[in-house]
PDB file of C-alpha atoms in Angstrom:
ATOM      1  CA  MET C  22      38.244 -11.727  60.973  1.00 86.00           C
ATOM      2  CA  LYS C  23      35.762 -14.726  59.548  1.00 92.00           C
ATOM      3  CA  ILE C  24      34.865 -16.140  56.803  1.00 95.00           C
ATOM      4  CA  ILE C  25      31.455 -17.055  55.897  1.00 96.00           C
ATOM      5  CA  LEU C  26      29.734 -18.865  53.546  1.00 96.00           C
ATOM      6  CA  GLY C  27      26.000 -17.377  52.939  1.00 95.00           C
ATOM      7  CA  SER C  28      24.531 -20.804  51.167  1.00 92.00           C
ATOM      8  CA  SER C  29      23.045 -23.675  52.329  1.00 86.00           C
ATOM      9  CA  SER C  30      24.431 -25.778  48.827  1.00 88.00           C
ATOM     10  CA  PRO C  31      25.852 -28.939  50.255  1.00 88.00           C
ATOM     11  CA  SER C  32      28.481 -28.375  46.752  1.00 89.00           C
ATOM     12  CA  ARG C  33      29.741 -25.259  47.785  1.00 93.00           C
ATOM     13  CA  LYS C  34      30.566 -26.221  51.221  1.00 94.00           C
ATOM     14  CA  LYS C  35      32.565 -29.368  50.033  1.00 93.00           C
ATOM     15  CA  LEU C  36      34.438 -26.805  47.317  1.00 94.00           C
ATOM     16  CA  LEU C  37      35.876 -24.423  49.838  1.00 94.00           C
ATOM     17  CA  LEU C  38      36.197 -26.913  52.509  1.00 95.00           C
ATOM     18  CA  ASN C  39      38.721 -28.848  50.101  1.00 94.00           C
ATOM     19  CA  THR C  40      40.616 -25.387  49.713  1.00 93.00           C
ATOM     20  CA  GLY C  41      41.173 -25.670  53.281  1.00 92.00           C
ATOM     21  CA  ILE C  42      40.513 -22.253  54.684  1.00 92.00           C
ATOM     22  CA  LYS C  43      38.468 -21.864  58.027  1.00 94.00           C
ATOM     23  CA  PHE C  44      34.959 -20.676  57.555  1.00 95.00           C
ATOM     24  CA  THR C  45      31.319 -21.092  58.741  1.00 95.00           C
ATOM     25  CA  VAL C  46      28.314 -21.259  56.848  1.00 95.00           C
ATOM     26  CA  LYS C  47      24.953 -19.458  57.522  1.00 95.00           C
ATOM     27  CA  LYS C  48      21.871 -19.812  55.658  1.00 93.00           C
ATOM     28  CA  PRO C  49      20.978 -16.684  53.304  1.00 93.00           C
ATOM     29  CA  GLN C  50      18.040 -14.880  54.859  1.00 88.00           C
ATOM     30  CA  LEU C  51      15.680 -13.949  52.627  1.00 89.00           C
ATOM     31  CA  ASP C  52      13.356 -15.103  49.753  1.00 86.00           C
ATOM     32  CA  GLU C  53      14.806 -16.283  47.120  1.00 85.00           C
ATOM     33  CA  GLU C  54      11.652 -16.392  44.733  1.00 84.00           C
ATOM     34  CA  SER C  55      10.185 -12.795  46.073  1.00 88.00           C
ATOM     35  CA  GLU C  56      13.874 -11.572  45.534  1.00 90.00           C
ATOM     36  CA  LYS C  57      13.394 -12.980  41.471  1.00 88.00           C
ATOM     37  CA  ARG C  58      10.258 -11.263  41.558  1.00 88.00           C
ATOM     38  CA  LYS C  59      11.790  -7.853  42.445  1.00 90.00           C
ATOM     39  CA  PHE C  60      14.789  -8.014  40.113  1.00 92.00           C
ATOM     40  CA  LYS C  61      14.374  -5.568  37.026  1.00 91.00           C
ATOM     41  CA  GLY C  62      17.781  -6.615  35.512  1.00 91.00           C
ATOM     42  CA  THR C  63      18.532  -8.619  32.407  1.00 91.00           C
ATOM     43  CA  LYS C  64      18.174 -12.991  33.399  1.00 91.00           C
ATOM     44  CA  LYS C  65      21.929 -12.873  32.383  1.00 91.00           C
ATOM     45  CA  ALA C  66      22.201 -10.513  35.584  1.00 95.00           C
ATOM     46  CA  LEU C  67      19.886 -12.074  37.875  1.00 96.00           C
ATOM     47  CA  ALA C  68      22.903 -14.867  39.043  1.00 95.00           C
ATOM     48  CA  LEU C  69      25.155 -12.247  40.114  1.00 96.00           C
ATOM     49  CA  TYR C  70      22.097  -9.753  41.703  1.00 96.00           C
ATOM     50  CA  LEU C  71      21.098 -13.080  44.188  1.00 96.00           C
ATOM     51  CA  ALA C  72      24.444 -13.589  45.054  1.00 97.00           C
ATOM     52  CA  GLU C  73      24.609 -10.185  46.400  1.00 96.00           C
ATOM     53  CA  ARG C  74      21.231 -10.334  48.218  1.00 96.00           C
ATOM     54  CA  LYS C  75      22.843 -13.749  49.792  1.00 96.00           C
ATOM     55  CA  ALA C  76      25.220 -11.822  51.000  1.00 96.00           C
ATOM     56  CA  LEU C  77      24.472  -9.059  52.309  1.00 95.00           C
ATOM     57  CA  SER C  78      21.322 -10.954  53.931  1.00 95.00           C
ATOM     58  CA  ILE C  79      23.846 -12.412  56.647  1.00 94.00           C
ATOM     59  CA  LYS C  80      24.686  -9.832  59.571  1.00 88.00           C
ATOM     60  CA  THR C  81      27.374 -10.276  61.030  1.00 87.00           C
ATOM     61  CA  GLY C  82      30.776  -8.382  62.933  1.00 79.00           C
ATOM     62  CA  SER C  83      32.420  -5.346  61.169  1.00 79.00           C
ATOM     63  CA  ASP C  84      36.040  -7.508  60.383  1.00 85.00           C
ATOM     64  CA  ASN C  85      34.087 -10.070  58.587  1.00 93.00           C
ATOM     65  CA  ILE C  86      33.268 -11.479  55.233  1.00 95.00           C
ATOM     66  CA  VAL C  87      30.604 -13.198  53.566  1.00 96.00           C
ATOM     67  CA  ILE C  88      30.333 -14.667  50.417  1.00 97.00           C
ATOM     68  CA  GLY C  89      27.427 -15.098  48.863  1.00 97.00           C
ATOM     69  CA  ALA C  90      26.539 -17.303  45.591  1.00 97.00           C
ATOM     70  CA  ASP C  91      23.727 -18.153  42.962  1.00 95.00           C
ATOM     71  CA  GLN C  92      22.952 -19.767  39.494  1.00 94.00           C
ATOM     72  CA  VAL C  93      21.099 -19.393  36.756  1.00 94.00           C
ATOM     73  CA  LEU C  94      20.259 -21.758  33.842  1.00 96.00           C
ATOM     74  CA  LEU C  95      19.454 -20.428  30.871  1.00 96.00           C
ATOM     75  CA  LEU C  96      17.669 -22.046  28.152  1.00 97.00           C
ATOM     76  CA  GLY C  97      16.897 -19.307  25.390  1.00 93.00           C
ATOM     77  CA  ASP C  98      15.064 -17.074  26.902  1.00 91.00           C
ATOM     78  CA  LYS C  99      13.980 -19.268  29.737  1.00 93.00           C
ATOM     79  CA  ILE C 100      14.781 -19.608  32.857  1.00 93.00           C
ATOM     80  CA  TYR C 101      15.017 -23.010  35.324  1.00 93.00           C
ATOM     81  CA  SER C 102      15.019 -23.066  39.105  1.00 86.00           C
ATOM     82  CA  LYS C 103      15.852 -25.729  41.103  1.00 90.00           C
ATOM     83  CA  PRO C 104      13.113 -28.670  40.176  1.00 94.00           C
ATOM     84  CA  ARG C 105      10.669 -29.487  43.126  1.00 93.00           C
ATOM     85  CA  SER C 106      10.012 -32.756  42.541  1.00 95.00           C
ATOM     86  CA  ILE C 107      11.572 -35.844  40.552  1.00 95.00           C
ATOM     87  CA  ASN C 108       8.803 -35.022  37.859  1.00 96.00           C
ATOM     88  CA  GLU C 109       9.843 -31.347  37.292  1.00 96.00           C
ATOM     89  CA  ALA C 110      13.810 -32.872  37.648  1.00 96.00           C
ATOM     90  CA  LYS C 111      12.383 -35.281  34.581  1.00 96.00           C
ATOM     91  CA  LYS C 112      11.213 -32.738  32.548  1.00 97.00           C
ATOM     92  CA  HIS C 113      13.840 -30.492  33.170  1.00 97.00           C
ATOM     93  CA  LEU C 114      15.854 -32.849  31.987  1.00 97.00           C
ATOM     94  CA  LYS C 115      14.130 -33.682  28.376  1.00 97.00           C
ATOM     95  CA  GLN C 116      13.787 -30.393  27.836  1.00 97.00           C
ATOM     96  CA  LEU C 117      17.276 -29.487  28.189  1.00 97.00           C
ATOM     97  CA  SER C 118      18.082 -32.868  25.992  1.00 97.00           C
ATOM     98  CA  ASN C 119      20.279 -32.423  23.318  1.00 98.00           C
ATOM     99  CA  LYS C 120      20.429 -28.778  23.566  1.00 98.00           C
ATOM    100  CA  THR C 121      23.168 -25.955  24.277  1.00 98.00           C
ATOM    101  CA  HIS C 122      22.183 -23.864  27.806  1.00 98.00           C
ATOM    102  CA  ASN C 123      23.971 -21.231  29.652  1.00 97.00           C
ATOM    103  CA  LEU C 124      25.084 -21.735  33.023  1.00 97.00           C
ATOM    104  CA  ILE C 125      25.421 -18.195  34.960  1.00 96.00           C
ATOM    105  CA  SER C 126      26.882 -18.239  38.629  1.00 96.00           C
ATOM    106  CA  GLY C 127      27.611 -14.885  40.292  1.00 97.00           C
ATOM    107  CA  THR C 128      29.691 -14.774  43.001  1.00 98.00           C
ATOM    108  CA  ALA C 129      29.876 -11.727  46.005  1.00 98.00           C
ATOM    109  CA  ILE C 130      31.917 -10.840  48.928  1.00 97.00           C
ATOM    110  CA  CYS C 131      30.346  -8.363  51.633  1.00 96.00           C
ATOM    111  CA  LYS C 132      32.211  -6.544  53.673  1.00 94.00           C
ATOM    112  CA  ASN C 133      30.079  -4.277  56.366  1.00 91.00           C
ATOM    113  CA  ASN C 134      27.120  -4.215  54.691  1.00 91.00           C
ATOM    114  CA  LYS C 135      28.741  -3.394  51.115  1.00 94.00           C
ATOM    115  CA  ILE C 136      29.628  -5.683  48.257  1.00 96.00           C
ATOM    116  CA  ILE C 137      33.198  -5.253  47.934  1.00 96.00           C
ATOM    117  CA  TRP C 138      34.315  -8.520  45.235  1.00 97.00           C
ATOM    118  CA  ARG C 139      32.114  -9.490  42.600  1.00 97.00           C
ATOM    119  CA  ASN C 140      32.308 -12.245  39.318  1.00 97.00           C
ATOM    120  CA  GLN C 141      29.940 -13.698  37.245  1.00 97.00           C
ATOM    121  CA  THR C 142      30.871 -16.680  34.898  1.00 96.00           C
ATOM    122  CA  VAL C 143      28.451 -17.900  31.857  1.00 97.00           C
ATOM    123  CA  SER C 144      29.507 -21.464  30.706  1.00 97.00           C
ATOM    124  CA  LYS C 145      27.785 -23.235  28.032  1.00 97.00           C
ATOM    125  CA  MET C 146      26.972 -26.721  28.475  1.00 97.00           C
ATOM    126  CA  LYS C 147      25.853 -29.196  25.129  1.00 97.00           C
ATOM    127  CA  MET C 148      23.745 -31.932  26.738  1.00 97.00           C
ATOM    128  CA  ASN C 149      23.570 -35.671  25.472  1.00 97.00           C
ATOM    129  CA  ASN C 150      20.370 -36.308  23.164  1.00 98.00           C
ATOM    130  CA  LEU C 151      18.926 -38.310  26.968  1.00 97.00           C
ATOM    131  CA  THR C 152      16.772 -41.150  26.146  1.00 96.00           C
ATOM    132  CA  ASN C 153      13.594 -41.515  29.088  1.00 96.00           C
ATOM    133  CA  GLU C 154      15.599 -44.537  30.081  1.00 96.00           C
ATOM    134  CA  GLU C 155      19.125 -42.360  30.871  1.00 96.00           C
ATOM    135  CA  ILE C 156      16.781 -39.662  32.401  1.00 96.00           C
ATOM    136  CA  THR C 157      15.162 -42.004  34.825  1.00 95.00           C
ATOM    137  CA  GLU C 158      18.515 -44.423  35.359  1.00 95.00           C
ATOM    138  CA  TYR C 159      20.471 -40.855  36.034  1.00 95.00           C
ATOM    139  CA  LEU C 160      17.772 -39.421  38.496  1.00 95.00           C
ATOM    140  CA  ASN C 161      17.015 -42.784  40.450  1.00 94.00           C
ATOM    141  CA  LYS C 162      21.077 -43.061  40.672  1.00 93.00           C
ATOM    142  CA  SER C 163      21.081 -39.108  41.852  1.00 91.00           C
ATOM    143  CA  GLY C 164      17.883 -39.688  44.219  1.00 89.00           C
ATOM    144  CA  LYS C 165      16.518 -36.361  46.180  1.00 89.00           C
ATOM    145  CA  TYR C 166      19.411 -34.470  46.786  1.00 87.00           C
ATOM    146  CA  ILE C 167      19.339 -33.432  42.519  1.00 91.00           C
ATOM    147  CA  LEU C 168      16.371 -31.354  43.758  1.00 91.00           C
ATOM    148  CA  ASN C 169      19.034 -29.077  45.289  1.00 88.00           C
ATOM    149  CA  CYS C 170      20.847 -28.570  41.796  1.00 90.00           C
ATOM    150  CA  VAL C 171      19.608 -26.067  39.196  1.00 91.00           C
ATOM    151  CA  GLY C 172      19.337 -28.051  35.467  1.00 92.00           C
ATOM    152  CA  ALA C 173      19.018 -30.959  37.937  1.00 94.00           C
ATOM    153  CA  TYR C 174      22.536 -31.939  37.619  1.00 94.00           C
ATOM    154  CA  ASN C 175      25.332 -32.430  39.587  1.00 90.00           C
ATOM    155  CA  ILE C 176      28.348 -31.986  37.270  1.00 90.00           C
ATOM    156  CA  GLU C 177      30.858 -32.933  40.131  1.00 88.00           C
ATOM    157  CA  GLY C 178      28.749 -36.846  40.155  1.00 84.00           C
ATOM    158  CA  HIS C 179      27.079 -38.965  37.814  1.00 87.00           C
ATOM    159  CA  GLY C 180      25.506 -35.908  36.030  1.00 91.00           C
ATOM    160  CA  SER C 181      28.439 -35.269  34.183  1.00 91.00           C
ATOM    161  CA  THR C 182      27.483 -38.366  31.864  1.00 92.00           C
ATOM    162  CA  LEU C 183      24.632 -36.091  30.395  1.00 96.00           C
ATOM    163  CA  PHE C 184      27.042 -33.968  28.903  1.00 97.00           C
ATOM    164  CA  LYS C 185      28.274 -33.818  25.467  1.00 96.00           C
ATOM    165  CA  LYS C 186      30.545 -30.571  25.582  1.00 96.00           C
ATOM    166  CA  ILE C 187      30.739 -28.044  28.098  1.00 95.00           C
ATOM    167  CA  ASP C 188      32.882 -24.742  27.507  1.00 96.00           C
ATOM    168  CA  GLY C 189      33.397 -23.161  31.128  1.00 95.00           C
ATOM    169  CA  ASP C 190      35.183 -22.980  34.125  1.00 94.00           C
ATOM    170  CA  PHE C 191      34.075 -26.214  36.693  1.00 94.00           C
ATOM    171  CA  PHE C 192      34.658 -24.925  39.748  1.00 95.00           C
ATOM    172  CA  SER C 193      31.865 -22.165  38.500  1.00 95.00           C
ATOM    173  CA  ILE C 194      29.666 -25.040  37.250  1.00 95.00           C
ATOM    174  CA  VAL C 195      29.485 -26.517  41.032  1.00 93.00           C
ATOM    175  CA  GLY C 196      28.860 -23.579  42.702  1.00 93.00           C
ATOM    176  CA  LEU C 197      32.051 -21.102  43.213  1.00 96.00           C
ATOM    177  CA  PRO C 198      34.903 -19.892  40.815  1.00 96.00           C
ATOM    178  CA  LEU C 199      37.095 -21.324  43.697  1.00 95.00           C
ATOM    179  CA  ILE C 200      40.608 -20.087  41.680  1.00 95.00           C
ATOM    180  CA  GLU C 201      39.130 -16.236  41.749  1.00 96.00           C
ATOM    181  CA  LEU C 202      37.298 -15.899  44.987  1.00 97.00           C
ATOM    182  CA  LEU C 203      40.301 -17.416  46.812  1.00 95.00           C
ATOM    183  CA  ASN C 204      42.468 -14.460  45.307  1.00 95.00           C
ATOM    184  CA  ALA C 205      40.118 -11.789  46.719  1.00 95.00           C
ATOM    185  CA  VAL C 206      39.929 -13.543  50.083  1.00 94.00           C
ATOM    186  CA  LYS C 207      43.650 -13.834  49.827  1.00 92.00           C
ATOM    187  CA  LYS C 208      43.769 -10.110  48.996  1.00 91.00           C
ATOM    188  CA  GLU C 209      41.299  -9.073  51.443  1.00 88.00           C
ATOM    189  CA  VAL C 210      42.638 -11.034  54.408  1.00 83.00           C
ATOM    190  CA  SER C 211      46.173  -9.848  53.977  1.00 84.00           C
ATOM    191  CA  ARG C 212      44.849  -5.899  54.392  1.00 79.00           C
ATOM    192  CA  LYS C 213      44.035  -7.085  58.039  1.00 63.00           C
TER     193      LYS C 213
END
């Protein structure tokens, strides 16, 4: 049985590498924007839907398990995607400044083309009141990597300085609900 991480996220890969389990990485084979348009559920359910679609998009042998994951940032009723440019990242951070948003993390495990496990976490993230200078300094430190991060922050790096309060699981905020995920993987591996 192989474990496959269906994600191109460096943060998710690093989280899983730190556990010591053996896995390979494959990029999900789907158009995320197209999937978002197809989705008919609630905004809070979008992350889990995308995680499932990503896991199911990777074709593999029957005994293998695929982990799919996604995150959605909700500020009020508005969904934020990854910024497409540094200017857009700056705009996102200005809009999130001094406000509380929800970061919803969805994770799914697929085996034999069926979802066998799913997890959704909601973290409440309260940002500091950021000045234009603080935002510019943060983006200069973070560089273009930040364009891979929903909300234009990476909590495991310089992004921790942006927040006043965080109510949620650190691992889920970074990209995977690691404890719950490892328990689910171990349970599946032990069935072999």
